[in-house]
CSV table of C-alpha atoms and ligand atoms in Angstrom, one decimal:
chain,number,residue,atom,x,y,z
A,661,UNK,CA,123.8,92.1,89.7
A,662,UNK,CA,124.1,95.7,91.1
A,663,UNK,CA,127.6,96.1,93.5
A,664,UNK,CA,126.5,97.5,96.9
A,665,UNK,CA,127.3,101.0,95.9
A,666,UNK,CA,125.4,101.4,93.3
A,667,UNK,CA,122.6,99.8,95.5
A,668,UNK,CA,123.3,102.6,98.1
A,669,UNK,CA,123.2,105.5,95.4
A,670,UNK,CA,119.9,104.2,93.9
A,671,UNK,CA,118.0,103.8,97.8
A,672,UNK,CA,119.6,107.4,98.5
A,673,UNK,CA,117.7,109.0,95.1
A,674,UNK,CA,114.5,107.9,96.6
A,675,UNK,CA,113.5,110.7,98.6
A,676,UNK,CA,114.5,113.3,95.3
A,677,UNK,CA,112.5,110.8,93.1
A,678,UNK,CA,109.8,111.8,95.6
A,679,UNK,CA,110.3,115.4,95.1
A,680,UNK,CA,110.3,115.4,91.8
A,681,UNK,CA,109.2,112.0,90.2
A,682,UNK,CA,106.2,113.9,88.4
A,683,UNK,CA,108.3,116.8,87.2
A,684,UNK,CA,110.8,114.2,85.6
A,685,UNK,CA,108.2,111.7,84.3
A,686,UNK,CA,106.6,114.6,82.6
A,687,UNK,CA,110.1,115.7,80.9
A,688,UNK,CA,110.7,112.0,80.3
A,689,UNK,CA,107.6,111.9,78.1
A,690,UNK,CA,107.9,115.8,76.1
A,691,UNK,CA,111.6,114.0,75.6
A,692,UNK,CA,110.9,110.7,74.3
A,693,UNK,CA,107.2,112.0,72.3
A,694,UNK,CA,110.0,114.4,70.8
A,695,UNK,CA,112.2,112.2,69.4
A,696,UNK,CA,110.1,109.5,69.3
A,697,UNK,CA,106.9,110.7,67.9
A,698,UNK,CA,105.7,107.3,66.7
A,699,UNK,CA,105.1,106.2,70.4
A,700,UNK,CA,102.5,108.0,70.4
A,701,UNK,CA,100.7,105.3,68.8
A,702,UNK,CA,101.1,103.0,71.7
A,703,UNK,CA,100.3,105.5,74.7
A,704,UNK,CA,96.9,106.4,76.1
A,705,UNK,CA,96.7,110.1,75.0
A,706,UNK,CA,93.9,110.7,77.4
A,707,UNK,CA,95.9,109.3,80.1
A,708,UNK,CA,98.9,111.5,78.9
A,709,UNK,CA,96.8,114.6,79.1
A,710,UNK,CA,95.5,114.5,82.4
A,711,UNK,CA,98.7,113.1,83.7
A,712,UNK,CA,97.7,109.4,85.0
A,713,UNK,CA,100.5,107.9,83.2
A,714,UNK,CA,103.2,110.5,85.0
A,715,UNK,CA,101.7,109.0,88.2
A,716,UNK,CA,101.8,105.3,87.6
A,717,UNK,CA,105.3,105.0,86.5
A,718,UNK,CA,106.6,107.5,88.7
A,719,UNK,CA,105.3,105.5,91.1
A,720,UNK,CA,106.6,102.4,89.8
A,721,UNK,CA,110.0,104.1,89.6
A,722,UNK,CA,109.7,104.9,93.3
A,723,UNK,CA,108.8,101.5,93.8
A,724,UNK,CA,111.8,99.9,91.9
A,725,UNK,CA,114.0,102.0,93.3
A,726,UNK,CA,112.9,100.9,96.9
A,727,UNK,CA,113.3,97.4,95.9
A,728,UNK,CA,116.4,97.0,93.6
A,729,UNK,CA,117.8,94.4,95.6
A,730,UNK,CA,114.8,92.6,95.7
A,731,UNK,CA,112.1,92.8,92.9
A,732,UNK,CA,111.2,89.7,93.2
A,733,UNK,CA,109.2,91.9,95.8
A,734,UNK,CA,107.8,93.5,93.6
A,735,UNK,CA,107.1,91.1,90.9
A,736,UNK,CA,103.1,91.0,91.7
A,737,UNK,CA,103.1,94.6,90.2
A,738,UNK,CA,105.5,93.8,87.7
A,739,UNK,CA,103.4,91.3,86.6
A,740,UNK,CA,100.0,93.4,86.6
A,741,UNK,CA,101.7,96.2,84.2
A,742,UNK,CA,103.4,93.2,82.0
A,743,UNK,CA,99.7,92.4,81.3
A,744,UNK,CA,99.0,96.2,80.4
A,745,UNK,CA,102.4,96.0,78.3
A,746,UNK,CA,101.7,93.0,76.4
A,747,UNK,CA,98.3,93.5,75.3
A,748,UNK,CA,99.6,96.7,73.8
A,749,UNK,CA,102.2,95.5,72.1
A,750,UNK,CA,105.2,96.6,74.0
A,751,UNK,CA,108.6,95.4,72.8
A,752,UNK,CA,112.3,94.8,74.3
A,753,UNK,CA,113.7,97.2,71.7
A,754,UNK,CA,111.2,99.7,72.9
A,755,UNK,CA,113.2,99.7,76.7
A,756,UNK,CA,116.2,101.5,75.8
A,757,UNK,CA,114.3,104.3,74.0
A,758,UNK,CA,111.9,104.6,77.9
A,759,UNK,CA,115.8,103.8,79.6
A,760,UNK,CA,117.4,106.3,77.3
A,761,UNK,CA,114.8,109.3,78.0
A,762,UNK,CA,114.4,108.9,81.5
A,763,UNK,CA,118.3,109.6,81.7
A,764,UNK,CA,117.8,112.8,80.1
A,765,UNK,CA,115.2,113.8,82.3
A,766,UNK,CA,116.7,113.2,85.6
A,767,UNK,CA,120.0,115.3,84.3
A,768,UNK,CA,117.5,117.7,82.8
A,769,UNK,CA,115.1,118.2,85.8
A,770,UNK,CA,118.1,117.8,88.5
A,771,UNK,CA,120.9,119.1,87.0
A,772,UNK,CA,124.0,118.9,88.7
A,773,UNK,CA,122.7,117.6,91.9
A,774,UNK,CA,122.0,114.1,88.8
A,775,UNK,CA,126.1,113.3,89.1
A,776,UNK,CA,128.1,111.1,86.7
A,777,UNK,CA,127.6,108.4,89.5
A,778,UNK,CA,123.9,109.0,90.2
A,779,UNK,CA,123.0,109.0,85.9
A,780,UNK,CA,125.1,105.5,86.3
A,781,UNK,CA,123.9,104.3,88.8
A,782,UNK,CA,120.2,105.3,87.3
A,783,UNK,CA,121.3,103.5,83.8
A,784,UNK,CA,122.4,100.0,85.5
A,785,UNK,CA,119.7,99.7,87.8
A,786,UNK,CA,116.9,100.7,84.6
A,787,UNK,CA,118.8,97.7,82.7
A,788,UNK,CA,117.8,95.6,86.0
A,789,UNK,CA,114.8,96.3,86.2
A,790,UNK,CA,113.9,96.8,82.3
A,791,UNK,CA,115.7,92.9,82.1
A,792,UNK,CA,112.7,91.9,84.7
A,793,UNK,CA,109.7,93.6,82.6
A,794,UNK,CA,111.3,91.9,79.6
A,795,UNK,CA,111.5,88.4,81.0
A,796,UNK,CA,108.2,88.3,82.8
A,797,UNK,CA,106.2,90.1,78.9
A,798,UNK,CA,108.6,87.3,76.7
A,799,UNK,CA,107.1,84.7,78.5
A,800,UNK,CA,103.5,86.2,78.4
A,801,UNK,CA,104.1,86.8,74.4
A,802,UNK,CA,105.1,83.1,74.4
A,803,UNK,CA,102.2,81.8,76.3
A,804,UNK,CA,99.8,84.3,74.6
A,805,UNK,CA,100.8,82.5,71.3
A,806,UNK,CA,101.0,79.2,72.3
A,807,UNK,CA,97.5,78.9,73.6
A,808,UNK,CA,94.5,77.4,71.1
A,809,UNK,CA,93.5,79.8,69.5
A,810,UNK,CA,95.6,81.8,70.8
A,811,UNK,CA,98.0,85.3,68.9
A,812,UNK,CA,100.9,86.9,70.3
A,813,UNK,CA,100.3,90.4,68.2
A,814,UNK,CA,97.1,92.2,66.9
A,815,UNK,CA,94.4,89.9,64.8
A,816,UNK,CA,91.6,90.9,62.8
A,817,UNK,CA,88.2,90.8,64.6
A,818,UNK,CA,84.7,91.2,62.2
A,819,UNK,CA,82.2,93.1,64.6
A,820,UNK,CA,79.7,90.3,64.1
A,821,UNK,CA,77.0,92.3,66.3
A,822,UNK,CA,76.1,95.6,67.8
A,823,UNK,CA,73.7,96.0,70.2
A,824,UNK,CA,72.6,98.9,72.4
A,825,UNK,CA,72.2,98.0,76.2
A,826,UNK,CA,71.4,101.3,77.5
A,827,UNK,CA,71.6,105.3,76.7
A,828,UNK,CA,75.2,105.2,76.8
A,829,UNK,CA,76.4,101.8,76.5
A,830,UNK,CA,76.9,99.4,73.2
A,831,UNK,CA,78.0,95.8,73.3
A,832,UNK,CA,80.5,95.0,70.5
A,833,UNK,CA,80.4,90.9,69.4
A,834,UNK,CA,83.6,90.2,68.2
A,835,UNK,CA,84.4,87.3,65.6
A,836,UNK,CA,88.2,86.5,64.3
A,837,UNK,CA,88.2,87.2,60.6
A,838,UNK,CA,90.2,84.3,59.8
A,839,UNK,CA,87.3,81.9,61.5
A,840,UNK,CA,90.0,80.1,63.0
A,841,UNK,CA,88.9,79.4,67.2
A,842,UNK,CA,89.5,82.2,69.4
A,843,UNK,CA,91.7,82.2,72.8
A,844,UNK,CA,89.6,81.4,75.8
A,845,UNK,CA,90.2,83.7,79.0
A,846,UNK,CA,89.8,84.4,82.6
A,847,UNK,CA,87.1,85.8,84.0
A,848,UNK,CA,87.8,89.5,84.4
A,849,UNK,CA,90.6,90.1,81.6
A,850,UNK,CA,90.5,92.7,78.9
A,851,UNK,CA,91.4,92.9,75.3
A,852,UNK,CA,93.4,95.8,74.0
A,853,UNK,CA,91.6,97.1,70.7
A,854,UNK,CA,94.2,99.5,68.0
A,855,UNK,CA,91.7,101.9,66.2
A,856,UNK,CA,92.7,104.2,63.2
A,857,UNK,CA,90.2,106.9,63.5
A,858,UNK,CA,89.8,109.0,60.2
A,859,UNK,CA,91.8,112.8,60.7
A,860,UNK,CA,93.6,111.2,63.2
A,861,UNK,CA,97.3,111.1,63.1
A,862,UNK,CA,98.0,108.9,65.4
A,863,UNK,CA,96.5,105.0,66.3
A,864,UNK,CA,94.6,105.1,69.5
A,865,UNK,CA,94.7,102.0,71.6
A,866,UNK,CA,91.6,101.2,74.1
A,867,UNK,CA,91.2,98.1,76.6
A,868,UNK,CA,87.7,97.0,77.3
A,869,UNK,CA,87.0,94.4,79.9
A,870,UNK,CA,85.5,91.4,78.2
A,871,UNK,CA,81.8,91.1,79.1
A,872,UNK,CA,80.9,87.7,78.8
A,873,UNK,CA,81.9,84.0,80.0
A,874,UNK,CA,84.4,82.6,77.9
A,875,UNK,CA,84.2,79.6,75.5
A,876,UNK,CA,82.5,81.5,73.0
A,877,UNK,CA,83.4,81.8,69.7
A,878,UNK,CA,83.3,85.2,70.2
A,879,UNK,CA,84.6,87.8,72.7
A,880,UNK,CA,81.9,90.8,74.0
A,881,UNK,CA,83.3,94.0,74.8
A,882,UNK,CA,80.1,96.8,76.5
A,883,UNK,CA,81.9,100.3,75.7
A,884,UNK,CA,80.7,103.5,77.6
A,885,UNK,CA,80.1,106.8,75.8
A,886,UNK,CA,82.3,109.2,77.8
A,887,UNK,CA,81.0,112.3,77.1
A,888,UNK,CA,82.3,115.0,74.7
A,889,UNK,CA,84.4,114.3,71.6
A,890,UNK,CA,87.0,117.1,72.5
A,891,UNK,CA,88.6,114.2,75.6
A,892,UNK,CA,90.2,111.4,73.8
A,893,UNK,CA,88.5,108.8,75.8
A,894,UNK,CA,85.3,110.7,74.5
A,895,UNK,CA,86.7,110.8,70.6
A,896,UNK,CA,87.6,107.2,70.9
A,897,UNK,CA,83.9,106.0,72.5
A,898,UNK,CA,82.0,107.8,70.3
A,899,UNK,CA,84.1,106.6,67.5
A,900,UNK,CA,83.2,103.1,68.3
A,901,UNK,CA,79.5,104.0,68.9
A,902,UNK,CA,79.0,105.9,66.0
A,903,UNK,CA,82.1,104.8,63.7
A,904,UNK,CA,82.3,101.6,63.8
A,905,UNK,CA,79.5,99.3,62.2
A,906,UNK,CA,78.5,95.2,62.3
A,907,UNK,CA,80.4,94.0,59.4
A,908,UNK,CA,83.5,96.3,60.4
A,909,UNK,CA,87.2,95.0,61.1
A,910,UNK,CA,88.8,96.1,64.6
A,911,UNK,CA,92.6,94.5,65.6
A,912,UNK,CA,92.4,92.9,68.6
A,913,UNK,CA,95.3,91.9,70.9
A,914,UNK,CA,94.8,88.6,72.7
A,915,UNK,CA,93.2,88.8,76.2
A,916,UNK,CA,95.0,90.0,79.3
A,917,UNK,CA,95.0,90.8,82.6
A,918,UNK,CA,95.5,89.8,86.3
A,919,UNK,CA,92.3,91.2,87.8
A,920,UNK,CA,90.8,87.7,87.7
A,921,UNK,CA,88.0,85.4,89.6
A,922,UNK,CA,89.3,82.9,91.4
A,923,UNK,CA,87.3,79.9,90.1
A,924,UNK,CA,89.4,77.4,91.9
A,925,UNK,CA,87.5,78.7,95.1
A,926,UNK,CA,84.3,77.6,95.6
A,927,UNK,CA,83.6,80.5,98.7
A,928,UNK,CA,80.7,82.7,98.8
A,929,UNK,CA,81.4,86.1,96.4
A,930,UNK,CA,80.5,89.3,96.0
A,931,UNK,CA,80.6,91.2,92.5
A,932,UNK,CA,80.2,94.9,92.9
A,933,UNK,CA,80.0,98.0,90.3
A,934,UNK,CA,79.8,101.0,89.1
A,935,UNK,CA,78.7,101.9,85.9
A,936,UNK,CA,80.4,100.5,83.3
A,937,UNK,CA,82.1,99.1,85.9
A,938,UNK,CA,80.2,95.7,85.3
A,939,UNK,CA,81.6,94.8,82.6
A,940,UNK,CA,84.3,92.2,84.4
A,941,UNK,CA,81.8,91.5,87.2
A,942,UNK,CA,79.3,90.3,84.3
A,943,UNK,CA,81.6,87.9,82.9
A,944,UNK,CA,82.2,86.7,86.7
A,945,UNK,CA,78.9,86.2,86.9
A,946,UNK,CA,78.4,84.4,84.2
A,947,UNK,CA,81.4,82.6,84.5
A,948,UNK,CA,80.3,81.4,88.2
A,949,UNK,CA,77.0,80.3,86.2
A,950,UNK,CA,78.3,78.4,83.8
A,951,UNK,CA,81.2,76.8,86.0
A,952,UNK,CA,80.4,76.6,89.5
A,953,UNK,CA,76.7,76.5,90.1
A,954,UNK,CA,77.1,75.5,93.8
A,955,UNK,CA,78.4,79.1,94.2
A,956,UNK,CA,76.4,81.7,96.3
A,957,UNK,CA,77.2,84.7,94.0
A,958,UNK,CA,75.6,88.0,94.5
A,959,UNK,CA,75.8,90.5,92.1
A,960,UNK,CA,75.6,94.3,92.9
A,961,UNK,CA,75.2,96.9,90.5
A,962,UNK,CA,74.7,100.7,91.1
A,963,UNK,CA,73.6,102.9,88.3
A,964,UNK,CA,72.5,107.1,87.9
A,965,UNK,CA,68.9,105.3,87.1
A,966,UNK,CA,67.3,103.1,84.3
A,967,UNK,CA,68.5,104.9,81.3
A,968,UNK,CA,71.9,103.9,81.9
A,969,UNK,CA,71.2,100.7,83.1
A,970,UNK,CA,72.8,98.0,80.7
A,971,UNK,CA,72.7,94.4,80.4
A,972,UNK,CA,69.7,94.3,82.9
A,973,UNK,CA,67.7,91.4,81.5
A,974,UNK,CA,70.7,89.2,81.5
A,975,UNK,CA,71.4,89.9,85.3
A,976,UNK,CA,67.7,89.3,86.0
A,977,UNK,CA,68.0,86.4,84.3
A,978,UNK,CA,70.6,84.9,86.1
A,979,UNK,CA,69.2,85.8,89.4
A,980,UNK,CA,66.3,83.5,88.9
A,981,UNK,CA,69.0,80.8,89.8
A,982,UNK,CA,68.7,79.6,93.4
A,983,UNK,CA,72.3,80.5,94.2
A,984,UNK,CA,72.2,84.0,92.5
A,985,UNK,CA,71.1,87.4,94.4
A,986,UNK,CA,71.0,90.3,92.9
A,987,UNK,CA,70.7,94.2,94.0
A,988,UNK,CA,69.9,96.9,92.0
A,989,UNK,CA,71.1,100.6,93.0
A,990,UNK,CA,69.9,103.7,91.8
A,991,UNK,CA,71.2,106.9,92.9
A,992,UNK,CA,68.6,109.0,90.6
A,993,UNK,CA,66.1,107.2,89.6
A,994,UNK,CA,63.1,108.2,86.8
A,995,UNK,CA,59.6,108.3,87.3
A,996,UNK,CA,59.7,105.4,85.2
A,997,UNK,CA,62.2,103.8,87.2
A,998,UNK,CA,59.6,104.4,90.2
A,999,UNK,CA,56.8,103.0,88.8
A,1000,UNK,CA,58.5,99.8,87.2
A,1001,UNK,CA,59.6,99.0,90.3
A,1002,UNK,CA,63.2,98.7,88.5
A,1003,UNK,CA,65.9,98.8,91.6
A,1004,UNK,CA,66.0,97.5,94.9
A,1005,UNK,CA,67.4,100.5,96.7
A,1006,UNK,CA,67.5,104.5,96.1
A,1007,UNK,CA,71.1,105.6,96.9
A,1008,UNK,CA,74.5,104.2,97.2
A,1009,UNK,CA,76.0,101.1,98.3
A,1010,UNK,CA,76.9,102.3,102.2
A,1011,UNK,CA,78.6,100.4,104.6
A,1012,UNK,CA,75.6,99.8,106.9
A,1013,UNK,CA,73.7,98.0,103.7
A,1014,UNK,CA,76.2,96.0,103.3
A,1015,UNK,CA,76.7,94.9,107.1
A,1016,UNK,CA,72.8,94.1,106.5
A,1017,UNK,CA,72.3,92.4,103.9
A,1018,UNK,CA,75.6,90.7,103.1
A,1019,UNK,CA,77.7,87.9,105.1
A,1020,UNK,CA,81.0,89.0,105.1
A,1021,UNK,CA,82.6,86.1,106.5
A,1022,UNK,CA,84.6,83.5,104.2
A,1023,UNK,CA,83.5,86.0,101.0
A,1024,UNK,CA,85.5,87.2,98.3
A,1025,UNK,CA,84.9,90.7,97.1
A,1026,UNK,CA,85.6,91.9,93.8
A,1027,UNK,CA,84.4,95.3,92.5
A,1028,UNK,CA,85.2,97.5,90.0
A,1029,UNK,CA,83.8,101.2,88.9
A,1030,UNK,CA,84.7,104.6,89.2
A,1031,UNK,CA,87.2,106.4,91.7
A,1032,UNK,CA,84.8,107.6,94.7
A,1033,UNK,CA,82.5,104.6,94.4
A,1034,UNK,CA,85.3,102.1,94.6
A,1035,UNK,CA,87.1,103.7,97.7
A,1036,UNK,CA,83.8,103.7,99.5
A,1037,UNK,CA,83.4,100.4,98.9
A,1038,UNK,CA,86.9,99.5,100.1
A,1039,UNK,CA,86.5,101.8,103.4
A,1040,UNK,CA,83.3,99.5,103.9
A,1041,UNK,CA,84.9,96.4,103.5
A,1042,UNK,CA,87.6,97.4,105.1
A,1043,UNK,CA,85.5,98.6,108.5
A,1044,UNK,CA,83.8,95.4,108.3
A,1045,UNK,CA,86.5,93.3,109.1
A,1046,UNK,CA,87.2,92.1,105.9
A,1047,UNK,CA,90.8,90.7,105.2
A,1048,UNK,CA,93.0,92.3,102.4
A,1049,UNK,CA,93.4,88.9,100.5
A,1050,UNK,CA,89.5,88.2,100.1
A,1051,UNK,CA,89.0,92.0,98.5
A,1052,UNK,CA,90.2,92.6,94.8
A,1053,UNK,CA,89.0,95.7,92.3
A,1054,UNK,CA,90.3,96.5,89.3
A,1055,UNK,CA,90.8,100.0,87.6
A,1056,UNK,CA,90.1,101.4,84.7
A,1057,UNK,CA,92.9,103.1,83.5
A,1058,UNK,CA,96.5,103.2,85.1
A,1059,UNK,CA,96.4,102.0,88.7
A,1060,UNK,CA,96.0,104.1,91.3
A,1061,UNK,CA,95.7,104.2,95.2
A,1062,UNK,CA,92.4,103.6,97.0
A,1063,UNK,CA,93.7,104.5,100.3
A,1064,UNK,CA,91.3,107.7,101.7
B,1260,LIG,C1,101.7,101.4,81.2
B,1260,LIG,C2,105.6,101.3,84.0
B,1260,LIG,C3,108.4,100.5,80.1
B,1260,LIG,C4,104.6,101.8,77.4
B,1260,LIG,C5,102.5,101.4,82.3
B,1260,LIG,C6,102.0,101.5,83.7
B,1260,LIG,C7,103.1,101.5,84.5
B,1260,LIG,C8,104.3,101.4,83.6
B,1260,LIG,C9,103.2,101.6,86.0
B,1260,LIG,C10,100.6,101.7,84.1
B,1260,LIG,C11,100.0,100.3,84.2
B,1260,LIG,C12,98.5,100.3,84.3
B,1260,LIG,O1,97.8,100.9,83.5
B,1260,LIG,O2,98.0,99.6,85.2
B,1260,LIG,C13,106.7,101.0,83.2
B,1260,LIG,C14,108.0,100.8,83.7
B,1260,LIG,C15,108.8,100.6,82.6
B,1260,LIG,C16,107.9,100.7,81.4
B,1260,LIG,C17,108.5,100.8,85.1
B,1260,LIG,C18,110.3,100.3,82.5
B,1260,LIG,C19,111.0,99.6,83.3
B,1260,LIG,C20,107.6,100.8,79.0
B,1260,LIG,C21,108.1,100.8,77.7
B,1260,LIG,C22,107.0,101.2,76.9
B,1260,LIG,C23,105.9,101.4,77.8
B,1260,LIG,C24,109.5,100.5,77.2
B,1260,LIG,C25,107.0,101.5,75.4
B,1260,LIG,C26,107.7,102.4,74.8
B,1260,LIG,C27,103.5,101.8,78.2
B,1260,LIG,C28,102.2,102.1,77.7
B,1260,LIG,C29,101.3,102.0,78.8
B,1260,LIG,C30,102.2,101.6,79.9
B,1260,LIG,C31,101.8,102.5,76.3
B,1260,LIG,C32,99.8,102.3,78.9
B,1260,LIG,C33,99.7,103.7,79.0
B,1260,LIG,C34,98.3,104.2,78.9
B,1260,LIG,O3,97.5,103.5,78.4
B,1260,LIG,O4,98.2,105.3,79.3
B,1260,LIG,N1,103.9,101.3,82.3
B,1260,LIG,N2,106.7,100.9,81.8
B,1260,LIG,N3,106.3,101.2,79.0
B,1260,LIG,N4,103.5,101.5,79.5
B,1260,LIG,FE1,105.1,101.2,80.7
């Protein structure tokens, strides 16, 4: 337990966090990469580059530092990045190396406005809130292990099948090599995949939302190809579309996540996505299918146009059920598109449409897709009335804000 003063010291930092959380994160990191080179087999290079990861844990810092005498406050996002943490392997011995480096880059970035006091009052409260992270991950690695079928680190996975839903994205079928069964999981979770990639020094790790229901006795992951080889989230994409062949071994950590649909409610809900975005929202709805067929489910999908349409059929499918609606959204659409007749509406998904066409009453929202299109469709929700606890959206990548 942290004594009062040490308390006061920590909630007096907060404003200089603010000023220069980014600045420090980004020492933290040229720090601990420098002395610790073989983390960089565990963190997102992508995200490193364009500085995402600075963000989130500055913010997280900010956040801990707010609530030191209470993170049980906090314990929601806690939770959420022990998900992120324990699909990626993430140890306890790995805290004091993050503890030790952020240290050195407060004193480094402050200087001597970072006192003996403030660097110890910094070093008791990172135990406090490392010791949380730890407790919450432990218990996840237990329960990860425990489960049937279930593997606490990274497990062999045969790509049993390929398949190409649209120009740019490739389902990957997924079979344990050991044939043993496979964890089931929630509706909405990911699965953390470790790739060696030939010239590559270092192992790149990649989640991928799990497109299917589970129960399986397989997992489905539908990958993107980001464009250009030169990003990292391009190199590792196109590795996977062009590199990686049925009959070829990926390790697989065991599914995770907290961006989940709520099957014990039996209310009206709306998926939404972007892109590639519908990769949770297909195993929602398929999980909704499978599990809850007195559910009204409609399922909205906005793509550039046809090309890049994937996992149509199965969506058209599923409509034909009485309690599933579906809405197609093209924003460009082909000629072919046109003539086919192949979306419902030319445009985006706009407040108005959805005041329409959708009852927003007693409905669950859950979306997911990139930046712009998800805070438009939180503004919309939002000016419709609906409450925070029935609207939920998941990120790709670290977490960011929505608020416009
Ligand atoms: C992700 C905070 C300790 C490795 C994250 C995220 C946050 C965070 C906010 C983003 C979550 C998201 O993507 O939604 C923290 C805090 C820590 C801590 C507050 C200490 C108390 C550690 C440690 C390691 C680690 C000890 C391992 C050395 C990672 C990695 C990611 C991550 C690899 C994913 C990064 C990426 O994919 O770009 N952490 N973390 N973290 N954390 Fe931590």
């Amino acid at each position: 337990m942290l004594n009062q003063k040490t308390i006061e010291i920590i909630k007096s930092t907060v404003p200089v966090l603010e000023k220069h959380g980014e600045t420090i994160t980004t020492r933290f990191y040229q720090l601990m990469f420098g002395n610790h080179p073989e983390l960089l087999n565990i963190f997102n290079h992508a995200n490193q580059k364009q500085g995402r990861q600075q963000k989130a844990l500055a913010g997280t810092v900010y956040a801990a530092a707010m609530y030191i005498d209470n993170l049980e406050a906090i314990l929601p996002v806690v939770k959420q990045i022990a998900h992120k943490h324990r699909s990626l392997g993430i140890k306890p011995e790995h805290y004091p190396i993050v503890g030790k480096h952020l240290l050195l880059a407060i004193k480094d970035v402050l200087g001597d406005a970072a006192t003996d006091e403030i660097i110890e009052a910094w070093a008791e409260a990172y135990n406090v809130i490392a010791d949380a992270f730890i407790g919450v991950e432990t218990e996840m690695y237990d329960e990860a292990a425990r489960q049937q079928g279930g593997w606490d680190g990274l497990r062999h996975f045969i790509v049993d099948r390929k398949v190409v839903e649209s120009d740019v994205i490739t389902s990957f079928y997924l079979k344990p090599e050991d044939n043993y069964g496979i964890a089931s999981f929630l509706p909405g979770q990911y699965i953390s995949i470790n790739l060696e990639i030939d010239g590559e020094e270092y192992t790149h790790i990649r989640q991928y939302s799990l497109s299917d229901a589970p129960g399986k006795d397989y997992y489905r992951i539908s990958v993107k190809r980001e464009a250009g080889t030169a990003n990292p989230d391009g190199m590792v994409s196109n590795y996977l579309h062009d590199g990686v062949n049925e009959g070829d071994i990926l390790k697989v950590s065991a599914p995770a996540g907290d961006f989940v649909l709520n099957t014990e409610k039996n209310t009206p809900v709306v998926l939404l996505s972007g892109g590639v975005g519908l990769t949770p929202m297909m195993s929602m709805l398929k999980t909704v299918v499978e599990m809850q067929p007195e559910r009204k489910v409609t399922f909205i999908h906005a793509a550039a146009n046809g090309n890049v349409h994937a996992l149509r059929e199965e969506v058209e499918e599923l409509s034909r059920l009485d309690h599933v609606t579906s809405y197609i959204f093209y924003d460009s659409p082909t000629e072919e598109d046109r003539r086919n007749n192949r979306f419902d509406v030319e445009g985006y998904v706009t407040r108005d449409w959805l005041k329409d066409k959708i009852a927003t009453r007693e409905t669950d929202f859950y979306f997911c897709g990139p930046v712009p299109f998800m805070k438009a469709i939180n503004r919309s929700l939002k000016d419709l009335g609906v409450k925070e606890e029935r609207i939920h959206f998941e990120f790709f990548g670290p977490k960011g804000s929505l608020e416009v």
